[in-house]
Coordinates of C-alpha atoms in Angstrom, one line a residue:
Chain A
X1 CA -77.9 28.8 -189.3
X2 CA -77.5 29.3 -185.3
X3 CA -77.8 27.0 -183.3
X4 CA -79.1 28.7 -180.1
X5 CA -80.0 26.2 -176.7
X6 CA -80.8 26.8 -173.7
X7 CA -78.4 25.3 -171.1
X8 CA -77.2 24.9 -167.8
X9 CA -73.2 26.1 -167.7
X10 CA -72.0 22.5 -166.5
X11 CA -74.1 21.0 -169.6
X12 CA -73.0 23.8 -172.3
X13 CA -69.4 22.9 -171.1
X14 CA -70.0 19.1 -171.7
X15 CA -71.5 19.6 -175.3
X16 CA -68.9 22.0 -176.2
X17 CA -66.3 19.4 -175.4
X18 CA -68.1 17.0 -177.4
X19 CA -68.1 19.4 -180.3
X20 CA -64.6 20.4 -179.8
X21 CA -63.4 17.0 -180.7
X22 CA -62.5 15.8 -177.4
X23 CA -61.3 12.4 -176.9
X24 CA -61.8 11.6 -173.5
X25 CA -62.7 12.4 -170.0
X26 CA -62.5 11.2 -167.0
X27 CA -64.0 12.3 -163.6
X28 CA -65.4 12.1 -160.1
X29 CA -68.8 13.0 -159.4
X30 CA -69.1 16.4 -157.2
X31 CA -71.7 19.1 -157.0
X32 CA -72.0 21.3 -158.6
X33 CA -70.5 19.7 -161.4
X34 CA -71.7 16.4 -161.6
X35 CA -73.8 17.6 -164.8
X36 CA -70.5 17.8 -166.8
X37 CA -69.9 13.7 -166.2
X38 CA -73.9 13.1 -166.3
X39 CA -74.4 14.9 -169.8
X40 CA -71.1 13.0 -171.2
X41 CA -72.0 9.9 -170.1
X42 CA -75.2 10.1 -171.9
X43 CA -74.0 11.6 -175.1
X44 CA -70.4 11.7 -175.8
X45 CA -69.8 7.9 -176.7
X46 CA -73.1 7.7 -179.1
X47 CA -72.1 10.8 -181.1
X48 CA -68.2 10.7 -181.8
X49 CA -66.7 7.7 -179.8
X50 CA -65.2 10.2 -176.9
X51 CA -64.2 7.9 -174.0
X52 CA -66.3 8.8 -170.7
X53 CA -64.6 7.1 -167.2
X54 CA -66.3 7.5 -164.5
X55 CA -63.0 6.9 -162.5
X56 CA -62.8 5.9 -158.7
X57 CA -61.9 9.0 -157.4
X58 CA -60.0 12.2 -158.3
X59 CA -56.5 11.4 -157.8
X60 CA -57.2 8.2 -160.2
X61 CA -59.1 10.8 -162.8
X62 CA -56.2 13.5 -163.1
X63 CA -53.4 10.5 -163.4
X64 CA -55.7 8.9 -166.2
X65 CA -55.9 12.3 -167.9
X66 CA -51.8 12.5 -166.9
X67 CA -51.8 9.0 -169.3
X68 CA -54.1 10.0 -171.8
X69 CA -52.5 13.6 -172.7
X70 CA -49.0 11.4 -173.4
X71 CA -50.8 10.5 -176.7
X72 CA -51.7 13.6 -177.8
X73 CA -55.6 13.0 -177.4
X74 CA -57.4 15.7 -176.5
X75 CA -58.3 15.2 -172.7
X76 CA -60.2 16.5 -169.9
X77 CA -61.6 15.7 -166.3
X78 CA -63.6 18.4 -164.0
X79 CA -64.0 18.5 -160.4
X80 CA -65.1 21.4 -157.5
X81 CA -62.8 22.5 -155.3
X82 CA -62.7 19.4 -152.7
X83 CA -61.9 17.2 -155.5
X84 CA -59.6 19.8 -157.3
X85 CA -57.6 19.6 -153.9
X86 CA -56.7 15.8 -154.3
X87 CA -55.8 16.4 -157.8
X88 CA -53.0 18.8 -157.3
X89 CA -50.4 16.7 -157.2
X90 CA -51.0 15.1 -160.5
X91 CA -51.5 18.5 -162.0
X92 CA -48.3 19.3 -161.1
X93 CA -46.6 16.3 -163.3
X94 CA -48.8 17.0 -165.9
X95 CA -47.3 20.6 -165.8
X96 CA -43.5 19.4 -165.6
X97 CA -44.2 16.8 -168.2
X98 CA -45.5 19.7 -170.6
X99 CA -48.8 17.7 -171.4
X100 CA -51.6 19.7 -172.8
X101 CA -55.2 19.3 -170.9
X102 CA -58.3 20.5 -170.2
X103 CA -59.2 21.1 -166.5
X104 CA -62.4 22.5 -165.3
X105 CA -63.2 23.7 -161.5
X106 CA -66.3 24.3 -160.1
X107 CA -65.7 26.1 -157.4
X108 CA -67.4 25.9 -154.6
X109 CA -67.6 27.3 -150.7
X110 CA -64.7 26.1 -148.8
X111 CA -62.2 25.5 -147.3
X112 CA -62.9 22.2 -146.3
X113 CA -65.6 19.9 -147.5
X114 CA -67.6 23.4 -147.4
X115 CA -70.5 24.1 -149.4
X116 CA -72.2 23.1 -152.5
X117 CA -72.7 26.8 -153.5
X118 CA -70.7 29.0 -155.9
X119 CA -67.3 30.5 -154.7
X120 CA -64.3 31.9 -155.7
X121 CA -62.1 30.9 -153.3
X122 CA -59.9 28.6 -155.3
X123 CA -58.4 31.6 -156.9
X124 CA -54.8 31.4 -155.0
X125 CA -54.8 27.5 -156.0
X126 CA -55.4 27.5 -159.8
X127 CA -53.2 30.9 -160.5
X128 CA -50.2 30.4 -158.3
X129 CA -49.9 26.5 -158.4
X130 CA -51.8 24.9 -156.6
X131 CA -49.5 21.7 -156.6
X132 CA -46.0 21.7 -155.5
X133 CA -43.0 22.9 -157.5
X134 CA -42.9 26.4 -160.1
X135 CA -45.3 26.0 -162.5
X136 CA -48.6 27.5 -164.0
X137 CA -51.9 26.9 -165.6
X138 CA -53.4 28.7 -167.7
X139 CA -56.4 30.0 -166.4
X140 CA -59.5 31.0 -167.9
X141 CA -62.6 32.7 -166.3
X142 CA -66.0 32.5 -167.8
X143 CA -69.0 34.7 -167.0
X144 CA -71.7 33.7 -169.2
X145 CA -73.4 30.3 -170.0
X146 CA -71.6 31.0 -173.7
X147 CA -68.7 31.3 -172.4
X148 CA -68.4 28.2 -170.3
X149 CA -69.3 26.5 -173.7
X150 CA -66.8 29.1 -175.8
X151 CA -63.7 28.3 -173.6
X152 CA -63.5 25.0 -173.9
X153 CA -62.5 25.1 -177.6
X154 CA -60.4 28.1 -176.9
X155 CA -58.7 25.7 -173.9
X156 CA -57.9 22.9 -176.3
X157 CA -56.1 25.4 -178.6
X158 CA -54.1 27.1 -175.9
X159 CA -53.4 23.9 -174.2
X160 CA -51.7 22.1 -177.7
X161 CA -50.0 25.7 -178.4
X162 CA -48.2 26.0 -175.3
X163 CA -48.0 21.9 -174.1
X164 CA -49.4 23.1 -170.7
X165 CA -52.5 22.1 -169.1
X166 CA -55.4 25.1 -168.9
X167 CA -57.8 25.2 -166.1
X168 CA -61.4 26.9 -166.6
X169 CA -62.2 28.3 -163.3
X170 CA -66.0 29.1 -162.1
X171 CA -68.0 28.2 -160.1
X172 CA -71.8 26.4 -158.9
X173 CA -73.9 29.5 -159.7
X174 CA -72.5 29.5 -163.8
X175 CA -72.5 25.7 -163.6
X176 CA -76.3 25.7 -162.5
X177 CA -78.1 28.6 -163.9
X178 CA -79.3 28.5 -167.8
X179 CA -78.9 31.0 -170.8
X180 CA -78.6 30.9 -174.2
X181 CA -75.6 29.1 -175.9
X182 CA -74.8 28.9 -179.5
X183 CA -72.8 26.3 -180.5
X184 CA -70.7 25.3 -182.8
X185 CA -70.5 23.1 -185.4
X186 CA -69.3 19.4 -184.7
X187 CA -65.2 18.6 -185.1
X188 CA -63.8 15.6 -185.8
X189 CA -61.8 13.6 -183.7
X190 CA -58.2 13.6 -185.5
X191 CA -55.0 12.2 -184.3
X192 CA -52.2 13.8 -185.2
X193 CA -48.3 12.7 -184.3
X194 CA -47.3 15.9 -182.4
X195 CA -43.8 14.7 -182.7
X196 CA -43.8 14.1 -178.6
X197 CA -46.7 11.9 -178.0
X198 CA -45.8 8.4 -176.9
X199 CA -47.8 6.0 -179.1
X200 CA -45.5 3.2 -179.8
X201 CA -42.5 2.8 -181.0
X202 CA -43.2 2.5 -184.8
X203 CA -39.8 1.2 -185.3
X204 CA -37.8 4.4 -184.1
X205 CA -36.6 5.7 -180.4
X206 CA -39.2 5.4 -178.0
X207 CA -40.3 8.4 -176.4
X208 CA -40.0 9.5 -172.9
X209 CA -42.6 11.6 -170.8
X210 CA -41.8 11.8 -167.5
X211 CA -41.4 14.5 -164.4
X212 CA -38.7 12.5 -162.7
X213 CA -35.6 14.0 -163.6
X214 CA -32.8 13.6 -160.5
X215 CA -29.9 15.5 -161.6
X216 CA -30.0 18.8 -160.4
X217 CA -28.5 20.8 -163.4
X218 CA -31.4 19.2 -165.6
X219 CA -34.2 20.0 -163.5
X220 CA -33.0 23.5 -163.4
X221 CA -33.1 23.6 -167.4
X222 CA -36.3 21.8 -167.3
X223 CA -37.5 25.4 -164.4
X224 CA -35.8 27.7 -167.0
X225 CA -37.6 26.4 -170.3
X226 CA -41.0 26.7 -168.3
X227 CA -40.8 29.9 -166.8
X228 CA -39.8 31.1 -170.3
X229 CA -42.7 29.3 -172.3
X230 CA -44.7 31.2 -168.9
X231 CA -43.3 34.2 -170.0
X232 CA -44.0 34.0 -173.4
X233 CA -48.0 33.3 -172.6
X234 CA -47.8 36.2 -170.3
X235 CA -46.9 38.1 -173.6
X236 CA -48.8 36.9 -175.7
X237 CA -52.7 35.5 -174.2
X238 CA -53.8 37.8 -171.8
X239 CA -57.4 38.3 -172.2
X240 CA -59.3 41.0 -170.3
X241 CA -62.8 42.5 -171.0
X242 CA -63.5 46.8 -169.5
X243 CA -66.6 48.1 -169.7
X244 CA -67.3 51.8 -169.1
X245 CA -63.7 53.0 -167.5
X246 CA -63.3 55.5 -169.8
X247 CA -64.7 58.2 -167.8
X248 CA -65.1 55.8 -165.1
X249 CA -64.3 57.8 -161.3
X250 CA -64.4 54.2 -159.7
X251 CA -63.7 51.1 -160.8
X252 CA -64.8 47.6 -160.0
X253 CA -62.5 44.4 -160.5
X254 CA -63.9 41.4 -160.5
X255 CA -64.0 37.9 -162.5
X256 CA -66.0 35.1 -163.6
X257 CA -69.4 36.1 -162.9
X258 CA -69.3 38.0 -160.0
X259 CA -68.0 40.5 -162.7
X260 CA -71.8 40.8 -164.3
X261 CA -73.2 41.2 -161.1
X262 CA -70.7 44.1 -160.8
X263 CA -71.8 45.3 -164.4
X264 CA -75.0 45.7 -162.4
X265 CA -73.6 47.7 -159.7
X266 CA -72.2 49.9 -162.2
X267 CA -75.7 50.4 -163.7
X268 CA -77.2 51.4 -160.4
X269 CA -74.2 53.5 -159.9
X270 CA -74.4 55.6 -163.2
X271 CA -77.8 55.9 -162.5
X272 CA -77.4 57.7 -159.1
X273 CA -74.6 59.7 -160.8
X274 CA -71.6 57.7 -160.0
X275 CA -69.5 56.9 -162.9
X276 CA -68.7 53.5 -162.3
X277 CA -67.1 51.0 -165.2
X278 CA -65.4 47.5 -164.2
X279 CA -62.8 45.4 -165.2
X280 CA -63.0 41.5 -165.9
X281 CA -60.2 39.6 -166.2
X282 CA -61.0 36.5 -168.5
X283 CA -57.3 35.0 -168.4
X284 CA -56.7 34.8 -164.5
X285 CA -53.2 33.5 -165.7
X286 CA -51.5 35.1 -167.7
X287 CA -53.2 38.6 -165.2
X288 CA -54.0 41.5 -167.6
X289 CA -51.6 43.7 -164.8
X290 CA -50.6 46.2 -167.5
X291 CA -54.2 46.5 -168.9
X292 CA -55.4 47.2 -165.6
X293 CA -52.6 49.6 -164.7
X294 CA -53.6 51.4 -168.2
X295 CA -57.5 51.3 -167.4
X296 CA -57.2 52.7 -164.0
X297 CA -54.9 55.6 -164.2
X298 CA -57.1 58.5 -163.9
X299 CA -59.5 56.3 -161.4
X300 CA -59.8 57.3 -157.8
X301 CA -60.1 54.1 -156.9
X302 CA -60.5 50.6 -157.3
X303 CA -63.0 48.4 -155.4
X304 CA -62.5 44.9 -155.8
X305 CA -65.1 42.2 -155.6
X306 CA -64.7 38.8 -155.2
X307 CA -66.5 35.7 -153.8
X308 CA -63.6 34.9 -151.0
X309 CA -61.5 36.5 -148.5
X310 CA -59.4 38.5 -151.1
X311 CA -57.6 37.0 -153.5
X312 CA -57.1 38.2 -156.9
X313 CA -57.1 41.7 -154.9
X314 CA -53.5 41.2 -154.5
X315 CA -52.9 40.5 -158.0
X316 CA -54.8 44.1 -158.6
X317 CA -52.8 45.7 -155.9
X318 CA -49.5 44.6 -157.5
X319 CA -51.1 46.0 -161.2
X320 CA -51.5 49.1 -160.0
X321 CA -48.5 49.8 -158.6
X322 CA -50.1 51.9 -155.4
X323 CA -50.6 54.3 -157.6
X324 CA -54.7 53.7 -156.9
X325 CA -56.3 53.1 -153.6
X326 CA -57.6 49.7 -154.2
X327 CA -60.6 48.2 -151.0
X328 CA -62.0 45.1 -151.1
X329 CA -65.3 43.6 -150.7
X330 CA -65.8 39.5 -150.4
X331 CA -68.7 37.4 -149.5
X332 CA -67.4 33.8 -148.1
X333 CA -68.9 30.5 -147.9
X334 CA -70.9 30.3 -150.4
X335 CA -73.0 33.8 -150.4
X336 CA -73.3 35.6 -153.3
X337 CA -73.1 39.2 -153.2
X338 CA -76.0 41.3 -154.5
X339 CA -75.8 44.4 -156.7
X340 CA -76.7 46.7 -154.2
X341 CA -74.6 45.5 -151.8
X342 CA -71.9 46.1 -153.8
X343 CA -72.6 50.0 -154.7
X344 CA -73.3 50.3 -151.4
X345 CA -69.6 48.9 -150.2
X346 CA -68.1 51.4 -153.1
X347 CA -70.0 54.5 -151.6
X348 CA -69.0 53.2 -148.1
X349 CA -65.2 52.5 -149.0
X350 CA -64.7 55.7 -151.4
X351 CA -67.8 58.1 -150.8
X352 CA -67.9 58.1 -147.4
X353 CA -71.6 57.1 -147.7
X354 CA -72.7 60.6 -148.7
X355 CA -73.3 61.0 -151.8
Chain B
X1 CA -88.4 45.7 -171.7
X2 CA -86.5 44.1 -169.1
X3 CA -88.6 41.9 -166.3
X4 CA -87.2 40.2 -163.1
X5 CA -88.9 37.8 -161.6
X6 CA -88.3 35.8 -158.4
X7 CA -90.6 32.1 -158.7
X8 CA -90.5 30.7 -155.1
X9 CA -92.1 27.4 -153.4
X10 CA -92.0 24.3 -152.0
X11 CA -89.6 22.2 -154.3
X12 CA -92.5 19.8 -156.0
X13 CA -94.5 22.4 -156.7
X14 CA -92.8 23.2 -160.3
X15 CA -91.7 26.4 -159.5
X16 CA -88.4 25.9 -161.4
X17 CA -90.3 24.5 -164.1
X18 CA -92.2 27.7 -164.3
X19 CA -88.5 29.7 -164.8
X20 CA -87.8 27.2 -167.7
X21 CA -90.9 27.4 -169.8
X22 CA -90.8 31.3 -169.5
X23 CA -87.2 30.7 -170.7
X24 CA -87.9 28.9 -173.5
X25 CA -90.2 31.1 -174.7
X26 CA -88.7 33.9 -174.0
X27 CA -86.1 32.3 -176.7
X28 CA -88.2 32.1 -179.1
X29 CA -89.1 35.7 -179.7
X30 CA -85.3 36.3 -179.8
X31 CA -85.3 37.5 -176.4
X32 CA -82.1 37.1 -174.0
X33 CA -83.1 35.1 -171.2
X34 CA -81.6 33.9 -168.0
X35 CA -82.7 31.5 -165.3
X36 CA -80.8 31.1 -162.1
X37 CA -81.8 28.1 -159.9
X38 CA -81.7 27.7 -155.9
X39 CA -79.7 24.5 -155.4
X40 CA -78.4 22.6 -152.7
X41 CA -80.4 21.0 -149.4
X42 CA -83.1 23.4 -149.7
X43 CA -84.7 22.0 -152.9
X44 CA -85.0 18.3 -151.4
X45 CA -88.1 19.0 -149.9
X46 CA -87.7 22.4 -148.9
X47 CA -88.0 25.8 -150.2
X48 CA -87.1 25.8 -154.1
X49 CA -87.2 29.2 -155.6
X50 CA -85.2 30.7 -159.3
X51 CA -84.5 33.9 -161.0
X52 CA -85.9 34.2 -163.8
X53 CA -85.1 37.6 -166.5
X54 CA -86.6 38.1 -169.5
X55 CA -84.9 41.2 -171.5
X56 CA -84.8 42.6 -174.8
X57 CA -81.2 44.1 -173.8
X58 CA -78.4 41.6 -172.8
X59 CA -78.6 40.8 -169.2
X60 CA -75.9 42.0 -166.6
X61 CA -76.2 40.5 -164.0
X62 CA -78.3 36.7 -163.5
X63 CA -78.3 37.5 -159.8
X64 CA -80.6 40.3 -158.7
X65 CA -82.1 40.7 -155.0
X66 CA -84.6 43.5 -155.9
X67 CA -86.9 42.1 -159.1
X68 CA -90.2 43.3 -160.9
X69 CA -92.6 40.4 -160.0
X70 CA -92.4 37.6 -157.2
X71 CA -94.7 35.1 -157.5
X72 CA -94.9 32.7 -154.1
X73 CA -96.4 29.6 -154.0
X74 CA -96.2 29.0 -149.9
X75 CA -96.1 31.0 -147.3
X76 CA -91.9 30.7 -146.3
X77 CA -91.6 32.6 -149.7
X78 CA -94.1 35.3 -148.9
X79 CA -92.0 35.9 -145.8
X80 CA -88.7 35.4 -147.7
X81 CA -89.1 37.6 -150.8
X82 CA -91.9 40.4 -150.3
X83 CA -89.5 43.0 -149.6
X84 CA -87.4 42.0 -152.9
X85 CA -90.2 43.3 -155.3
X86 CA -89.2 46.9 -156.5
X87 CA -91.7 49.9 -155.4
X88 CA -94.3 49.6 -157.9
X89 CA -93.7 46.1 -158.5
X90 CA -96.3 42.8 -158.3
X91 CA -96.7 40.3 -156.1
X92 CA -99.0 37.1 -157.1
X93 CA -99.4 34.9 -154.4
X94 CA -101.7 31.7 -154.2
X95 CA -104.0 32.3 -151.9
X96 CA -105.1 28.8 -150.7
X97 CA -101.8 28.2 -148.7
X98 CA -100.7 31.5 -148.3
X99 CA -102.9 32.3 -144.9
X100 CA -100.7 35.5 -144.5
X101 CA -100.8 37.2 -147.3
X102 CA -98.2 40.3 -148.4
X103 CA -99.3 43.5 -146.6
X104 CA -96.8 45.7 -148.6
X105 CA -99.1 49.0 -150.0
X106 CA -96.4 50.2 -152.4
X107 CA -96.8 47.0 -154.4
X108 CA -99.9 45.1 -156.0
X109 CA -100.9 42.2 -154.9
X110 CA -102.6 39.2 -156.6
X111 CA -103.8 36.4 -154.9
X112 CA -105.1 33.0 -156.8
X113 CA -106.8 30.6 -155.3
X114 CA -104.6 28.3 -157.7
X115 CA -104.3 25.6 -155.4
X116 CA -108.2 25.5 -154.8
X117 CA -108.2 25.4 -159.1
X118 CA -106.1 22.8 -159.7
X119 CA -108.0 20.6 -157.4
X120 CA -111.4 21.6 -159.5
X121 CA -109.3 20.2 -162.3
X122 CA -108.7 17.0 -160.9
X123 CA -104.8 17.2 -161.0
X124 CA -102.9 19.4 -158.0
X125 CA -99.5 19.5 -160.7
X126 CA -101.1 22.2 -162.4
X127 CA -101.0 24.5 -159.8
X128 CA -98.1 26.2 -161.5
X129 CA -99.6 26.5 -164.8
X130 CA -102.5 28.7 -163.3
X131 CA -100.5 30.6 -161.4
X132 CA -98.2 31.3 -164.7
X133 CA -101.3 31.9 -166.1
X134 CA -102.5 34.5 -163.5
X135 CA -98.5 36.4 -164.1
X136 CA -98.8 36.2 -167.7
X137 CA -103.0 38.1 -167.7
X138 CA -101.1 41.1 -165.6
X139 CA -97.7 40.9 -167.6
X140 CA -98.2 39.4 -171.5
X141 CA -94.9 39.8 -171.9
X142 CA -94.5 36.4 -174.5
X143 CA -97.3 35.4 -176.3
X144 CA -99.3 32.3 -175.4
X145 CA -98.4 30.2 -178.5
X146 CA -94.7 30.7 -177.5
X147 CA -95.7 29.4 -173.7
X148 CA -97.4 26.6 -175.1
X149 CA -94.3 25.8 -177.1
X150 CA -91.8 26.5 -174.5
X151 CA -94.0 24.4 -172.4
X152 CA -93.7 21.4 -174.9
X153 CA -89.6 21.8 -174.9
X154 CA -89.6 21.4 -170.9
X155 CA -92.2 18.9 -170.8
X156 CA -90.7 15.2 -171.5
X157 CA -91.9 13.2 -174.0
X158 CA -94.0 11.2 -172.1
X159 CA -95.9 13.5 -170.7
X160 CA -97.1 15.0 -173.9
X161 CA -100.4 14.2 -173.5
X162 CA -100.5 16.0 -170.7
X163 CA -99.9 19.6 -173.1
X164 CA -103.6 20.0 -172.9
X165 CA -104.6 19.9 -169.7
X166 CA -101.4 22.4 -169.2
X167 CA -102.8 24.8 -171.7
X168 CA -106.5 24.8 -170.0
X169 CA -104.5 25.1 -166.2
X170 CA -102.5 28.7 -167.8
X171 CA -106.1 29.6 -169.5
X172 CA -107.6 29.1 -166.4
X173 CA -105.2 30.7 -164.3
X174 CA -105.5 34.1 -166.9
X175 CA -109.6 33.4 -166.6
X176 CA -109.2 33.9 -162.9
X177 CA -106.9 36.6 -162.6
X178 CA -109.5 38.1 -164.8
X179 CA -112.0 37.9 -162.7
X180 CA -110.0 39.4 -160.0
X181 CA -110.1 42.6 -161.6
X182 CA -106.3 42.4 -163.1
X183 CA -105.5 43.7 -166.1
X184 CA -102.7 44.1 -168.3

């Protein structure tokens, strides 16, 4: 039997976390994700135990996550972009220590303080590093209320499969608005000896987590097993959704749900005649480049559409080689672009305007 | 059938709580639903207004700026969203606040005194429930039991007995757009 609710995206997130078996989590309030530590609060503890820490800020969150993942416990903390900012650096340890996490971004309209509505301008931040020192996330882009519940699971898997913390990146208009979910069935809370998790000494050699290493030559090792285990997730976890490219003349890239509003465009398009189909990325990190390479080759061009000044546009730009004129159209701040405007931008960028 | 609809107010005035109950029961007859708030300064004590789609189809995209129905509760939201209804489209308006009402002739216009009602009735909360009412004699497109019981899911606990005087606010609200010579 389904389960169907209806649900804002912050609060499908939360229940899927409680369903996933999470252990704990621990965050700062921020709009417009302050339903994620609201909804926990209320039901995590009462239903499977799951520790809920409302921590004094978000530098003291992402370092009690840091602890917490050294157990093995399935962790998490959320946060929009402000409070994402101040947890960079502890992202980054959790990254060299090899700790697996769940982190969740509601992005919001910066830079600065910003906004409290949705954005996408934390792109360059959660795919490149936004910390200091080589490392990645994993990064996974929802575009439906089901998804924002669906990932989380997903995130726990990937995160224990790789030992590397994955990020879910959206933003205030998923977090807020309602749909459907289905969700799935409760999972117990397990602990498992992972073979690196420091939980006492049980009588053998203690264990060592740490991202201090001082000597030169072994921080280099440390750099060359990461980028490999990078490599290998670029291999093997891409995950990219294309709707209507094969006969597409234009197409739209575009992520997160800005990519629906773009399945819209494409509508209107194929309606006036224009054979329009769009790309989504899902894993932002590892980029679907070769996918996107594939999809496009018999395009005449790409329009990319984000909520910030251009981001993932570069990441397109490098997928495609030149081979396909790629234009850009971003709303900032906080504004969300509409489905007209978009087809209207493609006919401008492409068309001419005539059509 | 795929209907967008644009709910806009003053925040108090249960405009969001209109999007939800159509959302609910929009869920119960299997239908995909989606319901896209306003947030931020505007709803404390400001203009509050939501996005509200009710499809048989899955739904691409939450955020529309061109929609089927608007249905303002205060004059900013007249002035705001009129051109956002589609040629052919509806506009229900309640027409004790609203002293300007939409002059758009490619469009039909509703206006209920709703305001005027749920004073008759002795309780100004309603005001939303007749004008859902009004929307739903023009467009049945969920049946009234499944209002009722999307109304009940919304609704706390508390307020339960309070479901009546809900129902008889939406019957009223139908009653009077009856009257008005709407149709379905």
């Amino acid at each position: 039997m389904k389960e169907l609710k209806l649900m804002k995206g912050n609060e499908a997130l939360a229940e899927a976390a409680i369903r996933a078996g999470c252990d704990a989590y621990f965050g700062y309030p921020i709009t417009p994700q302050s339903e994620v530590l609201e909804y926990l609060s209320r039901e995590a503890d009462k239903r499977t135990g799951m520790v809920v820490l409302q921590a004094e800020s978000e530098v003291a969150s992402i370092n009690m996550v840091y602890g917490a993942a050294g157990t093995g416990k399935k962790v998490m903390t959320s946060s929009s972009s402000p409070g994402m900012s101040l947890m960079q650096e502890g992202i980054s340890y959790i990254a060299c220590a090899e700790l697996p996490c769940l982190l969740v971004n509601v992005n919001r309209g910066g830079p600065g303080l910003g906004t409290i509505q949705p954005a996408q301008g934390d792109y360059f931040q959660s795919v490149k590093g936004g910390g200091h020192g080589d490392y990645r996330l994993i990064v996974l882009a929802p575009s439906t209320v089901q998804e924002m519940a669906d990932f989380v699971e997903l995130s726990f898997e990937l995160a224990f499969k790789y030992r590397n913390p994955v990020l879910i990146l959206t933003d205030g208009a998923l977090g807020q608005m309602m749909e459907k979910v289905e969700l799935k069935v409760q999972k117990e809370r397990k602990f498992e000896d992972l073979g690196w998790t420091t939980t006492g000494r049980n009588n053998g050699n203690g264990r060592v987590i740490t991202s201090l290493h001082l000597k030169p030559d072994q921080m280099e090792e440390i750099n060359i097993h990461l980028q490999k285990k990078y490599k290998t997730i670029e291999e093997n976890e891409v995950r990219v959704e294309s709707k209507n490219c094969e006969d597409a003349e234009y197409i739209i890239t575009a992520y997160g749900l800005v990519a629906r509003i773009c399945n819209k465009a494409a509508e209107l398009a194929r309606e006036k005649g224009i054979k329009v189909g769009v790309i989504r990325p899902i894993t932002l990190f590892p980029f679907p480049k070769k996918e996107i390479k594939e999809l496009t080759k018999n395009a005449k061009g790409i329009l990319d559409v984000e909520m910030n000044a251009g981001q993932m546009v570069e990441d397109v730009r490098l997928a495609v080689e030149g081979k396909v004129p790629v234009e850009f159209h971003g709303r900032m701040g906080g504004i969300v672009p509409s489905p007209e405007e978009i087809l209207e931008k493609l006919e401008e960028k492409f068309i001419g305007g005539v059509v | 059938m795929t209907e967008e609809i644009i709910i806009a107010g003053f925040g108090g005035q249960g405009v969001l709580t209109m999007g939800t109950i159509l959302c609910y029961a929009g869920m119960m007859e299997n239908k995909e639903v989606s319901w896209m708030p306003s947030y931020g300064p505007e709803m404390r004590g400001g203009t509050a207004n939501c996005i509200t789609i009710i499809s048989d189809t899955k739904i691409s995209s939450p955020i529309i700026s061109k929609c089927d129905t608007v249905i303002a509760l205060n004059q900013p939201s007249v002035e705001k969203f009129e051109d956002a209804v589609k040629p052919n489209g509806l506009m229900i308006y309640e027409s004790t606040n609203i002293i300007e009402p939409p002059t758009r002739n490619d469009i039909e216009i509703i206006g209920i005194a709703g305001a005027d009602e749920a004073a008759k009735m002795k309780n100004t909360k309603i005001l939303n429930m007749i004008m859902l009412g009004a929307f739903l004699a023009k467009k049945p497109i969920i049946e009234l039991e499944n209002i009722l019981a999307g109304l009940k899911q919304v609704l706390p606990e508390r307020y339960h007995h309070l479901l009546p005087l809900n129902e008889d606010a939406m019957k009223r609200g139908m009653e009077l757009a009856k009257a008005a010579g709407v149709t379905a």
